[in-house]
Coordinates of C-alpha atoms in Angstrom, one line a residue:
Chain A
X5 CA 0.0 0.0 0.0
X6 CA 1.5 3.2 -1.0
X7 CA 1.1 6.1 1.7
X8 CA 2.1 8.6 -1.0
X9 CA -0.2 10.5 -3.5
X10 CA 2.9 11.0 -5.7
X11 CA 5.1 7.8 -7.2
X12 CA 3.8 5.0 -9.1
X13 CA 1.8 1.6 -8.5
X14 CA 0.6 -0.9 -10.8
X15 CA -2.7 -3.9 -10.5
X16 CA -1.8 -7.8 -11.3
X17 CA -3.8 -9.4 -12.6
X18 CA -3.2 -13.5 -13.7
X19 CA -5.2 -14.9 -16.3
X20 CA -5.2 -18.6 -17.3
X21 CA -5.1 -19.3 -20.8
X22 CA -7.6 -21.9 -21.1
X23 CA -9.9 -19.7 -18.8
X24 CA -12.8 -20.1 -21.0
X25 CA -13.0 -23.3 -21.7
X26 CA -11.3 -24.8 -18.1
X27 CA -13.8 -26.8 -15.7
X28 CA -14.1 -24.6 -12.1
X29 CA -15.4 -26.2 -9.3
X30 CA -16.7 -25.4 -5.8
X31 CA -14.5 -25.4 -3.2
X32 CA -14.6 -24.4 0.7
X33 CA -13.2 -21.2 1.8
X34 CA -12.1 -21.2 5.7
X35 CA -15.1 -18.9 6.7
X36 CA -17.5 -22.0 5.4
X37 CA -18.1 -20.0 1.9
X38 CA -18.3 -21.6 -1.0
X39 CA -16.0 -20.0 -4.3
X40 CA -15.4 -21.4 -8.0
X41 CA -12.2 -22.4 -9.0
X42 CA -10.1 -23.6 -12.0
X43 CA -9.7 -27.3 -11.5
X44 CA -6.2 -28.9 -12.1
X45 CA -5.1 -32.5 -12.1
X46 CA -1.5 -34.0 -11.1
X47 CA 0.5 -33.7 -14.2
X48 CA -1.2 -30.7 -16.1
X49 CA 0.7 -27.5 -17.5
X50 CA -0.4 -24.1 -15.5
X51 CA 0.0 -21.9 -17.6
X52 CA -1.2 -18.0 -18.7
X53 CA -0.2 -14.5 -18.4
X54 CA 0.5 -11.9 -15.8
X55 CA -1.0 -8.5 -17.0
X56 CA 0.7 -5.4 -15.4
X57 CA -1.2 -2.5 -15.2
X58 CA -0.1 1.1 -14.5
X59 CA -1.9 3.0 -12.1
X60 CA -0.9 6.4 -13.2
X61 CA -0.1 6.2 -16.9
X62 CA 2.9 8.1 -18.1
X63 CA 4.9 7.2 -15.0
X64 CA 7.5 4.9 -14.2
X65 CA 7.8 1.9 -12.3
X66 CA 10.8 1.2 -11.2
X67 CA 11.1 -2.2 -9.6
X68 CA 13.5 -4.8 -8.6
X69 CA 12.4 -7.9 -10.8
X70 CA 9.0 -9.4 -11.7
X71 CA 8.2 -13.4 -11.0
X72 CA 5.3 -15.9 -10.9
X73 CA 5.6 -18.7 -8.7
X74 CA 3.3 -21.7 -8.6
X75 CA 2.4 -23.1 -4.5
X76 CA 1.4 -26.2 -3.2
X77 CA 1.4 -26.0 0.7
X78 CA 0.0 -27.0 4.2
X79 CA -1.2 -24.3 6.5
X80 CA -1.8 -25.7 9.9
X81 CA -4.5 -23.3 11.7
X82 CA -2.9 -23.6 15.2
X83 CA 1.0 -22.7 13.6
X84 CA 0.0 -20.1 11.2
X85 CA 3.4 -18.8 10.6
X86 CA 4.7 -21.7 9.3
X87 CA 4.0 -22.8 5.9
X88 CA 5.2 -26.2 5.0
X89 CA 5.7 -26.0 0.7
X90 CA 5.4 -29.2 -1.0
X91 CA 5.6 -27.7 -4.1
X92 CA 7.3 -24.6 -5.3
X93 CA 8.2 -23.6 -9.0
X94 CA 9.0 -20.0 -10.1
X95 CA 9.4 -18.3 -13.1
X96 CA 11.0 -15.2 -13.5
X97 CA 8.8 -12.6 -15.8
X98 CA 11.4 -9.5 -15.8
X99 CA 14.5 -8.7 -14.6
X100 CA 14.7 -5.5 -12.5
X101 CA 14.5 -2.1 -14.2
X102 CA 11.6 -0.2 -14.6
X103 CA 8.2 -0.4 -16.7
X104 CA 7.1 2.8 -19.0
X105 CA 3.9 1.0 -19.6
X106 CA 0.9 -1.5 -19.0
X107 CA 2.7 -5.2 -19.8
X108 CA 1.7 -8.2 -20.3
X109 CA 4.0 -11.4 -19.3
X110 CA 3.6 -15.0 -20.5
X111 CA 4.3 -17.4 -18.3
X112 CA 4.4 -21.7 -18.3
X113 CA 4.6 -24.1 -15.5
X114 CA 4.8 -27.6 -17.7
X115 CA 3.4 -30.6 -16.2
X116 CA 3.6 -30.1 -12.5
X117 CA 3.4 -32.5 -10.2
X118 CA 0.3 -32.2 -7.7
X119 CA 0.8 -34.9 -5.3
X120 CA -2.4 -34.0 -3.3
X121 CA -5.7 -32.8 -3.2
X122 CA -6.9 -29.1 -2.0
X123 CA -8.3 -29.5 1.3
X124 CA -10.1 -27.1 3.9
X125 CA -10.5 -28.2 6.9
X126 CA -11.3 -27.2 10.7
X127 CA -7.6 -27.2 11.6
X128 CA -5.4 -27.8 8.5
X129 CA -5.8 -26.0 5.0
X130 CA -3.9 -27.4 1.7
X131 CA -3.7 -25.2 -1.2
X132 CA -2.6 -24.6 -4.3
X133 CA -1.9 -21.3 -6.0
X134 CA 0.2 -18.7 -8.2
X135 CA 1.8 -15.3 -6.9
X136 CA 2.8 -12.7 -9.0
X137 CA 5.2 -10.5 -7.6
X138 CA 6.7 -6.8 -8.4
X139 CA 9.6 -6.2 -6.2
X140 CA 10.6 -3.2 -5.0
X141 CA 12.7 -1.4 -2.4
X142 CA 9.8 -0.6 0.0
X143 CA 7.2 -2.4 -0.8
X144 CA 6.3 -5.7 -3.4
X145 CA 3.1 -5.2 -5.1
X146 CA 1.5 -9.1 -5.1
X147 CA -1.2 -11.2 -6.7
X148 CA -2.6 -14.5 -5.7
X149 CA -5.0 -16.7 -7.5
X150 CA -6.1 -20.0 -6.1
X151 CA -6.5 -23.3 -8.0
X152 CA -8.3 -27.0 -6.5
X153 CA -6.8 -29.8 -7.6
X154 CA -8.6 -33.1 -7.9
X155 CA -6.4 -36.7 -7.0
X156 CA -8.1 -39.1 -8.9
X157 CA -8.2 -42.6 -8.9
X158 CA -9.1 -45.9 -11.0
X159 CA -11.6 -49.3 -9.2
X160 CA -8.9 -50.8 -6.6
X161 CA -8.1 -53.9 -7.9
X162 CA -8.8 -55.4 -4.6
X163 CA -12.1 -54.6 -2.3
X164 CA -13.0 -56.8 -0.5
X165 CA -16.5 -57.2 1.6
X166 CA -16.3 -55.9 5.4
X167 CA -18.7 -58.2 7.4
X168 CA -18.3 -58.5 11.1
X169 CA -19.8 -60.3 13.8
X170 CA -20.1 -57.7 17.2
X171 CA -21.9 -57.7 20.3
X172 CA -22.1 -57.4 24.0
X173 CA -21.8 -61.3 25.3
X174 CA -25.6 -62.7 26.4
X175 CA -27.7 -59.1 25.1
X176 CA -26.8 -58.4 21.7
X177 CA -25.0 -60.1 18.7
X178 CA -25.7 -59.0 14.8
X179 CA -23.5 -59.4 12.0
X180 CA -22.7 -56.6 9.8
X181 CA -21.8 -56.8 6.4
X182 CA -21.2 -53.9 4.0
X183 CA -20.4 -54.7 0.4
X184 CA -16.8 -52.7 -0.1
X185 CA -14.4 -51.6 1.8
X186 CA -13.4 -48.4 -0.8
X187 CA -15.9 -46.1 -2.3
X188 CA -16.1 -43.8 -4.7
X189 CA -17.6 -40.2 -3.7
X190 CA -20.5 -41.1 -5.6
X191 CA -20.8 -44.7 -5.1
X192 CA -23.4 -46.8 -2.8
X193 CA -23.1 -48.4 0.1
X194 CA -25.1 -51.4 -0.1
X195 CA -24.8 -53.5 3.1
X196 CA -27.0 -55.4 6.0
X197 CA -27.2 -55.9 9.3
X198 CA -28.0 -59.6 10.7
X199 CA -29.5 -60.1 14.1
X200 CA -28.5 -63.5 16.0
X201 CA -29.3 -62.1 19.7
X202 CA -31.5 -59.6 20.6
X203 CA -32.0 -59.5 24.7
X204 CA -32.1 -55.2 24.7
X205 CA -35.4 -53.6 23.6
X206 CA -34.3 -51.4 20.4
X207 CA -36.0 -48.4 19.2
X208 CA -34.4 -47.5 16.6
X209 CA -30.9 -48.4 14.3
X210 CA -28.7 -45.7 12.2
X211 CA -25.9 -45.3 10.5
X212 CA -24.1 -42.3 10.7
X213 CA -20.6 -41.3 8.5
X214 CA -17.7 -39.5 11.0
X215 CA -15.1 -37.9 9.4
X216 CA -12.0 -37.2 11.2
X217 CA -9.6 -35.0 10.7
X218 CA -6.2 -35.8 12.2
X219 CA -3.5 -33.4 12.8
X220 CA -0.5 -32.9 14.7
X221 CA 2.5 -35.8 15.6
X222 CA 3.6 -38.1 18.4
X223 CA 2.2 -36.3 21.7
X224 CA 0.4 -33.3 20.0
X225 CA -1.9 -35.3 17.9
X226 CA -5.3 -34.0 17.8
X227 CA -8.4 -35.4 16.3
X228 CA -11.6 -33.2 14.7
X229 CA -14.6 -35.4 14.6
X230 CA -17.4 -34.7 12.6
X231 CA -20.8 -36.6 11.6
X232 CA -21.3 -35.8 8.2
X233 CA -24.4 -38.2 7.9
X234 CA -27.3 -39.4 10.3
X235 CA -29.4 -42.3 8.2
X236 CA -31.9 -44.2 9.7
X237 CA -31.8 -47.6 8.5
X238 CA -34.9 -49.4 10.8
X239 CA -37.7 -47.9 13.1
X240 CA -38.7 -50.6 15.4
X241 CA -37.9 -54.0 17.6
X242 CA -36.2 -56.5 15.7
X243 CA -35.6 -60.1 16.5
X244 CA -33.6 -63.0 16.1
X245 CA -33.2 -64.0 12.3
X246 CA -34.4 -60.3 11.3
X247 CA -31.7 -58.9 7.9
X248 CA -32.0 -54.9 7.9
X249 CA -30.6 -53.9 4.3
X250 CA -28.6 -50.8 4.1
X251 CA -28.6 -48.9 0.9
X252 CA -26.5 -45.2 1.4
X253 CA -26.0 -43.0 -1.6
X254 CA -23.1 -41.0 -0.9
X255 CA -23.4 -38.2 -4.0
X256 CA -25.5 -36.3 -1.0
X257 CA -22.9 -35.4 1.0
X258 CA -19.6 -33.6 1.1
X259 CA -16.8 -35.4 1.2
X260 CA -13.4 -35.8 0.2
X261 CA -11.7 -38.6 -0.9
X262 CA -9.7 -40.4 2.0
X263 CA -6.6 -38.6 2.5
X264 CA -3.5 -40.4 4.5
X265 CA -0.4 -38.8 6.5
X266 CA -0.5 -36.3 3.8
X267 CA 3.1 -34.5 3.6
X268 CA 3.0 -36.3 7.3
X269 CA 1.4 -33.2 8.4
X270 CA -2.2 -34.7 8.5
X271 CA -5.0 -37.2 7.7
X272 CA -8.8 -37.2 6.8
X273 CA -10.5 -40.6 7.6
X274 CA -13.7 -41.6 7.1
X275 CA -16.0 -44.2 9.1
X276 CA -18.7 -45.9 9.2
X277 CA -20.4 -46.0 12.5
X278 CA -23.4 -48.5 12.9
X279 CA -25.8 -47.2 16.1
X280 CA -28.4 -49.2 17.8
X281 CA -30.6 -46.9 20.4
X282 CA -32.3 -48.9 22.7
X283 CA -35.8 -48.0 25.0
X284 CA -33.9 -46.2 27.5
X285 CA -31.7 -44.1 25.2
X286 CA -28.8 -46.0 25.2
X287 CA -26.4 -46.5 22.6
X288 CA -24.6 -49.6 21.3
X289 CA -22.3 -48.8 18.1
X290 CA -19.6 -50.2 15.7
X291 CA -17.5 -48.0 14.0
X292 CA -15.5 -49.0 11.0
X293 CA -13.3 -47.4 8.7
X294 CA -13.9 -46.9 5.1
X295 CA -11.8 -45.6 1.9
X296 CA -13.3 -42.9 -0.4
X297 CA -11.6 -42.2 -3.6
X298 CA -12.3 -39.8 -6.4
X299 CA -13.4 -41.2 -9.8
X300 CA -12.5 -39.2 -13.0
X301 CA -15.2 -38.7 -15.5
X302 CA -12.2 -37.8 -17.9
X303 CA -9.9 -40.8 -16.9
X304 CA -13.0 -43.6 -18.6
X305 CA -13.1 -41.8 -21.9
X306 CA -9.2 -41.5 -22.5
X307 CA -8.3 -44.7 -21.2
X308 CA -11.6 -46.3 -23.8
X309 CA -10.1 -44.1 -26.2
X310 CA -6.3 -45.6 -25.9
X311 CA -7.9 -48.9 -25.6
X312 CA -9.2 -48.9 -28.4
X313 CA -6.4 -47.5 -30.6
X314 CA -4.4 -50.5 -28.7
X315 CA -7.3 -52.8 -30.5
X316 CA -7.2 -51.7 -33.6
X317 CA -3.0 -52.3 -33.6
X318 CA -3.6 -56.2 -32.6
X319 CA -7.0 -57.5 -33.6
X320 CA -6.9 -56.4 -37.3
X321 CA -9.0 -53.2 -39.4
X322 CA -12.4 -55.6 -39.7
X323 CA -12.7 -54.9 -35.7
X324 CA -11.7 -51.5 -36.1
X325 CA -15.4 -50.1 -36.5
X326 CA -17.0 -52.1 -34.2
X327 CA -14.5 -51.1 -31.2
X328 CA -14.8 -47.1 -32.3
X329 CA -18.9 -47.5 -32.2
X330 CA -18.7 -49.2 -28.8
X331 CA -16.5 -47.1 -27.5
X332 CA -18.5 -44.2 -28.6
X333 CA -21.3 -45.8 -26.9
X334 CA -19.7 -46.2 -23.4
X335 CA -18.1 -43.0 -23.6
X336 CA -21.7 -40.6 -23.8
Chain B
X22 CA -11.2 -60.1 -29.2
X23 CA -11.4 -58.3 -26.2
X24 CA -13.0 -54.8 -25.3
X25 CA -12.5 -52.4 -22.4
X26 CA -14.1 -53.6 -19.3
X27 CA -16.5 -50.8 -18.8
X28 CA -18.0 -50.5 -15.4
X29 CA -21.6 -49.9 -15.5
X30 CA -23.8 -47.0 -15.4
X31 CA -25.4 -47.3 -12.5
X32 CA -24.4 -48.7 -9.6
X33 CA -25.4 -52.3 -8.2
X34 CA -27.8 -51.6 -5.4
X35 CA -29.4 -54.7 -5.0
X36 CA -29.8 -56.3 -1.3
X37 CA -27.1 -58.5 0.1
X38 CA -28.2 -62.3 0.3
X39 CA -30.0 -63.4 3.6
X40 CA -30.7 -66.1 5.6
X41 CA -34.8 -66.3 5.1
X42 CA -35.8 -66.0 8.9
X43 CA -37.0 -68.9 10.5
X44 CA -41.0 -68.3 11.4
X45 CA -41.0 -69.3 14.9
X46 CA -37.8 -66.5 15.6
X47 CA -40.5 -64.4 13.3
X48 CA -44.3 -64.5 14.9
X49 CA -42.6 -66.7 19.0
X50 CA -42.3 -64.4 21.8
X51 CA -39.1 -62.1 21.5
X52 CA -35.8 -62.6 23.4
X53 CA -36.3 -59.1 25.2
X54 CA -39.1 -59.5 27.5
X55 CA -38.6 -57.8 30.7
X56 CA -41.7 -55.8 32.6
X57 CA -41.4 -54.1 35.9
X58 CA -44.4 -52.8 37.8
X59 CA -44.2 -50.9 40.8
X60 CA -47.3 -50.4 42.6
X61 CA -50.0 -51.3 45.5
X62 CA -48.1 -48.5 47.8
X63 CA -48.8 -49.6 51.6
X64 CA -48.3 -46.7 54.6
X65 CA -47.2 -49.7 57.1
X66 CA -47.2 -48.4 61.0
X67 CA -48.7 -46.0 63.0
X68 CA -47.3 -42.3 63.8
X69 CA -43.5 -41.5 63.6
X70 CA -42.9 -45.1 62.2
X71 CA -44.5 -45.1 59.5
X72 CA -42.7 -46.0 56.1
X73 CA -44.3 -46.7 52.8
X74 CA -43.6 -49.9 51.0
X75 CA -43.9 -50.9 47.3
X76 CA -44.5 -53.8 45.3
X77 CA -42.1 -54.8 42.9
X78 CA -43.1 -56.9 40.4
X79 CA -41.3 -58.7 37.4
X80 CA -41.9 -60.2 34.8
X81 CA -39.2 -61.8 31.9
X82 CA -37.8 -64.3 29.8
X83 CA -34.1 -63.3 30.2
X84 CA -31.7 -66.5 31.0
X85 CA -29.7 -63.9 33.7
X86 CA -32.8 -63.5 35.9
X87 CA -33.2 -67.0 38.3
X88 CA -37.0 -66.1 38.1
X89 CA -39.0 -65.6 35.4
X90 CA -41.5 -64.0 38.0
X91 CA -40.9 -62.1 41.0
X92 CA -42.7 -60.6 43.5
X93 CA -40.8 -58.7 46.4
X94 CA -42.2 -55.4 48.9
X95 CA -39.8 -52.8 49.0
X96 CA -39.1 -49.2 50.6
X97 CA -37.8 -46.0 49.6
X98 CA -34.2 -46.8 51.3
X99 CA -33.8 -50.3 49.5
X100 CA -33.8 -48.3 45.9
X101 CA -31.4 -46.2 47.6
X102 CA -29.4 -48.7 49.1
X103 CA -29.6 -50.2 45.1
X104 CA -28.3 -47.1 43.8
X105 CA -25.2 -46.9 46.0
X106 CA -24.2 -50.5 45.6
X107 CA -24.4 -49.6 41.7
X108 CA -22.4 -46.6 41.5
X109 CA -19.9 -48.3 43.3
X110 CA -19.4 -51.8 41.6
X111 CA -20.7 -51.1 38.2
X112 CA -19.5 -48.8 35.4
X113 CA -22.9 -47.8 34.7
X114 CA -24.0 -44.3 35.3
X115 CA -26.6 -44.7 37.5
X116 CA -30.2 -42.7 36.9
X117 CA -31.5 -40.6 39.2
X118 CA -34.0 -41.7 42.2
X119 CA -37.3 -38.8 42.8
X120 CA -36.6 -37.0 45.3
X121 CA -36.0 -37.4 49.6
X122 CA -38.6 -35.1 49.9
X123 CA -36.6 -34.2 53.2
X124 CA -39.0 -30.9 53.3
X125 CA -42.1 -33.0 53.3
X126 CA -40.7 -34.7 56.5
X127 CA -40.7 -31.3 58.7
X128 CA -43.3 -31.1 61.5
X129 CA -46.2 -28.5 61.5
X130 CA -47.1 -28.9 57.3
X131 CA -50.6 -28.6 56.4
X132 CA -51.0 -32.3 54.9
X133 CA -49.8 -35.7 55.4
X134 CA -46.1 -34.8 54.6
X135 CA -44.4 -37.8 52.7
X136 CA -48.0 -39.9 53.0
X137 CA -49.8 -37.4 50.8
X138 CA -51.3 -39.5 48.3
X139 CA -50.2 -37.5 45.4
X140 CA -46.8 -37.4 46.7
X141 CA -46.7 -41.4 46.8
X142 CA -47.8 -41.6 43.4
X143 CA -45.5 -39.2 41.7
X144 CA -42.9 -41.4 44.1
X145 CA -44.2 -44.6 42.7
X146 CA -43.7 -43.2 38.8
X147 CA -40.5 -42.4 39.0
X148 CA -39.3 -45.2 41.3
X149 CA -40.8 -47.4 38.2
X150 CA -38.6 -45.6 36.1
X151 CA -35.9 -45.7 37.5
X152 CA -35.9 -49.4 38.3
X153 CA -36.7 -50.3 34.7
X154 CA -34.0 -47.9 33.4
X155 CA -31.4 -50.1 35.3
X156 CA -33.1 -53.3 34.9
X157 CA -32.4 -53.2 31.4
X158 CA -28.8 -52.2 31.6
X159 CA -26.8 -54.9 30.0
X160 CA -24.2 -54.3 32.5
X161 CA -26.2 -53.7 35.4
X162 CA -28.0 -57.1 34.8
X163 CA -24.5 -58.6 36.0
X164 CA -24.8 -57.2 39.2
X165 CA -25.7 -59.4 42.1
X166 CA -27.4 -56.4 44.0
X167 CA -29.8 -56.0 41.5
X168 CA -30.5 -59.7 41.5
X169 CA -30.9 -59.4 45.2
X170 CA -33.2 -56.8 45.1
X171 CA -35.3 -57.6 42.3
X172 CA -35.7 -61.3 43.1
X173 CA -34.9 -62.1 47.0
X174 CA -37.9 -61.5 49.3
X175 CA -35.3 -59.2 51.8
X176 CA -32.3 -57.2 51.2
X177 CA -29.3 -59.2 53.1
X178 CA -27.1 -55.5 53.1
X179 CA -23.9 -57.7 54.8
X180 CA -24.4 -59.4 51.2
X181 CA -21.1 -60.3 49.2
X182 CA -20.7 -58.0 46.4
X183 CA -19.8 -59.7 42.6
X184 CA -21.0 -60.6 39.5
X185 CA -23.6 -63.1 38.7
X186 CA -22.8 -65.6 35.7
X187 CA -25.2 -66.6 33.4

């Protein structure tokens, strides 16, 4: 901020260059608001120019060199001061000297790596974003513009069922059996709960999704519990022999994809936690971890799409049609 | 030839497979039966000895309970003598009793004091609650106290405290 009427200052202003066509999506601020942002993947180029605008036109500004700089970090809320960078690239846009006019800077990060995904929590924040930066002897003049990055994944090879007999001996025993262990955001889970012993008088049963947030090390770790989900899954008294389906569509809620001892700075787990309420308000629960993972809608069609280029080098051109109208079909 | 495994559309929500229940767990009596009644209050006595006694009555299919009825006559002390043993043996958190009423037992009140009828009923409500909130404790079932109290026709208070086996 410059305290003097006189003497020159300039607006940055980064602009992407795929801005018009580029996918945003929402994303938490730290005050619980929701913004738009351009959506990156691991891998992709940032890339776009840095326009330089002159406050007063006609005069100088004299500066000490002009950069961009692309940011992946961890803030933790309780240790603001320090920022731990996973990722830091910069390019520089001018040397020092001075600008006579507005300027416009182009400006390439290729293929950067984006190990993990944007994250606001209640005590940890991981972002990514570019600076631009004018320095100068007093004061830098400096721009920031936030990205989200998505981690995606493909169907884990393995996932198995979880299914789990629990109880308290002589009152209560049920099996539990959910069909996965990993789901996708947008995935169901499809489960039931068995009873083999029912000596309790139950109201009611629900399922409830907990996400915790894990920060800290060693002594100072601290965990942020949160029920993200409350679902009632049976009203009523069952007994002995009685299967309770479960059927949870998780597109409703907002979640993230499980992430784990991220930069070792901190984890978000998710759980399932079965609860059983009984006449006199008392609770009887099971919790269980679960794995959530982001699917890509653009990972199906390129990898149909490469798939079927592969097909058409081995199986010979009279397949060739039939592979490109099928995988036109699965693709839309 | 082979083609791209393409996962489907829409997800697979069918139900799990089930045991089909067997009919006589369906429409027989439930595992879970367990009734307690407190009532038919009796003022026994005559002036400063008086004392109010309860019936406690239960009824319940539970394999812990010795008896599948009961019938036992208790006072206002014995569900506080309960209480105590419970807080001190048990991890349970223990529910509240009604009140002492230690006002109601001053001289020189207008009414009967602590044999006001409408005072022994609200008494009787929430002594029924209170026993059937511990009575279907899982972990206070263990207790021999409650056992004791529920089921033998006096309360031996040089008893041995434990847990009862099922």
């Amino acid at each position: 901020m410059s305290f003097f009427s006189f003497g020159q200052s300039a607006e940055i202003d980064i602009v992407l260059n795929d801005a018009e066509t580029k996918k945003k999506v929402e994303h938490k601020t730290e005050d619980g608001k929701k913004d738009k942002y351009f959506l990156f993947y691991d891998g992709e180029t940032v890339s776009g120019k840095v326009n330089v605008t002159l406050k007063n036109p006609g005069k100088r500004l004299e500066h000490q060199g002009i950069k961009i700089e692309f940011i992946g970090q961890i803030e933790l809320y309780y240790d603001r001061g320090n920022h731990h960078e996973f990722v830091s690239l910069v390019k520089d846009l001018a040397r020092p000297g001075e600008l006579t006019q507005s300027q416009t800077f182009d400006f390439e990060f290729t293929h950067v790596e984006k190990p993990y995904e944007s994250y606001t929590g209640q005590n940890v924040k991981l972002r990514y974003f570019l600076r631009a930066t004018i320095s100068r002897r007093l004061n830098d003049i400096s721009k920031e513009m936030d990205i989200v990055v998505h981690t995606l994944s493909t169907y884990p090879e393995l996932n198995s069922s979880i299914k789990m007999e629990v109880g308290i001996e002589d009152c209560l025993h049920i099996e539990f059996e959910y069909n996965k262990s990993k789901y996708h955001l947008k995935d169901v889970i499809v489960g039931k709960i068995y009873f083999l012993l029912v000596r309790i008088k139950i109201k009611h049963m629900e399922i409830d999704i907990i996400k915790r947030e894990t920060t800290g090390t060693g002594p100072n770790v601290y965990h942020e519990n949160d029920t993200i989900a409350k679902y009632e899954i049976m009203d009523g008294a069952p007994v002995r022999g009685e299967s309770i389906p479960i059927r949870l569509f998780l597109a409703g809620y907002e979640m993230t994809p499980t992430m784990r001892d991220i930069n070792k700075k901190f984890s978000v787990r998710y759980y399932l936690n079965l609860v059983l309420i009984d006449e006199e308000e008392r609770r009887y629960f099971k919790q269980q971890e679960i794995t959530l993972w982001r699917k890509g809608d653009i990972v199906r069609k390129s990898m149909s799409h490469q798939a079927a280029i592969a097909s058409q080098r081995f199986e010979g051109s009279s397949n060739n049609e039939k592979a490109v109208a099928q995988n036109k079909e699965d693709s839309n | 030839m082979t083609y791209p495994m393409s996962e489907a559309a829409v997800a697979d929500t069918r139900r799990l497979n089930s045991k089909p229940q067997d009919l006589t767990d369906a429409y027989g009596p439930p595992s879970n039966f367990l009734e307690i009644d407190v009532y038919n209050p009796q003022t026994i006595g005559v002036g400063r000895n008086r004392f109010t006694t309860y019936e406690v009555r239960m009824r319940t299919n539970l394999p812990i309970f010795k008896l599948k009825e009961s019938c036992v006559r208790r006072r206002y002390s014995d569900f506080e003598w309960l209480k105590n043993e419970l807080e001190r043996d048990s991890k349970i958190v223990v529910p509240p009793l009604p009140g002492k009423a230690l006002k109601r037992q001053l001289p020189f009140r207008g009414d009967e004091g602590i044999f006001e009828e409408s005072f022994i009923e609200e008494r009787r409500v929430g002594l029924e609650q209170f026993i059937n909130r511990i009575a279907g404790h899982p972990l206070a079932q263990n207790e021999r106290c409650l056992h004791i109290f529920l089921q033998e026709e006096s309360i031996d208070r040089n008893y041995i405290p434990g847990k009862v086996r099922q």
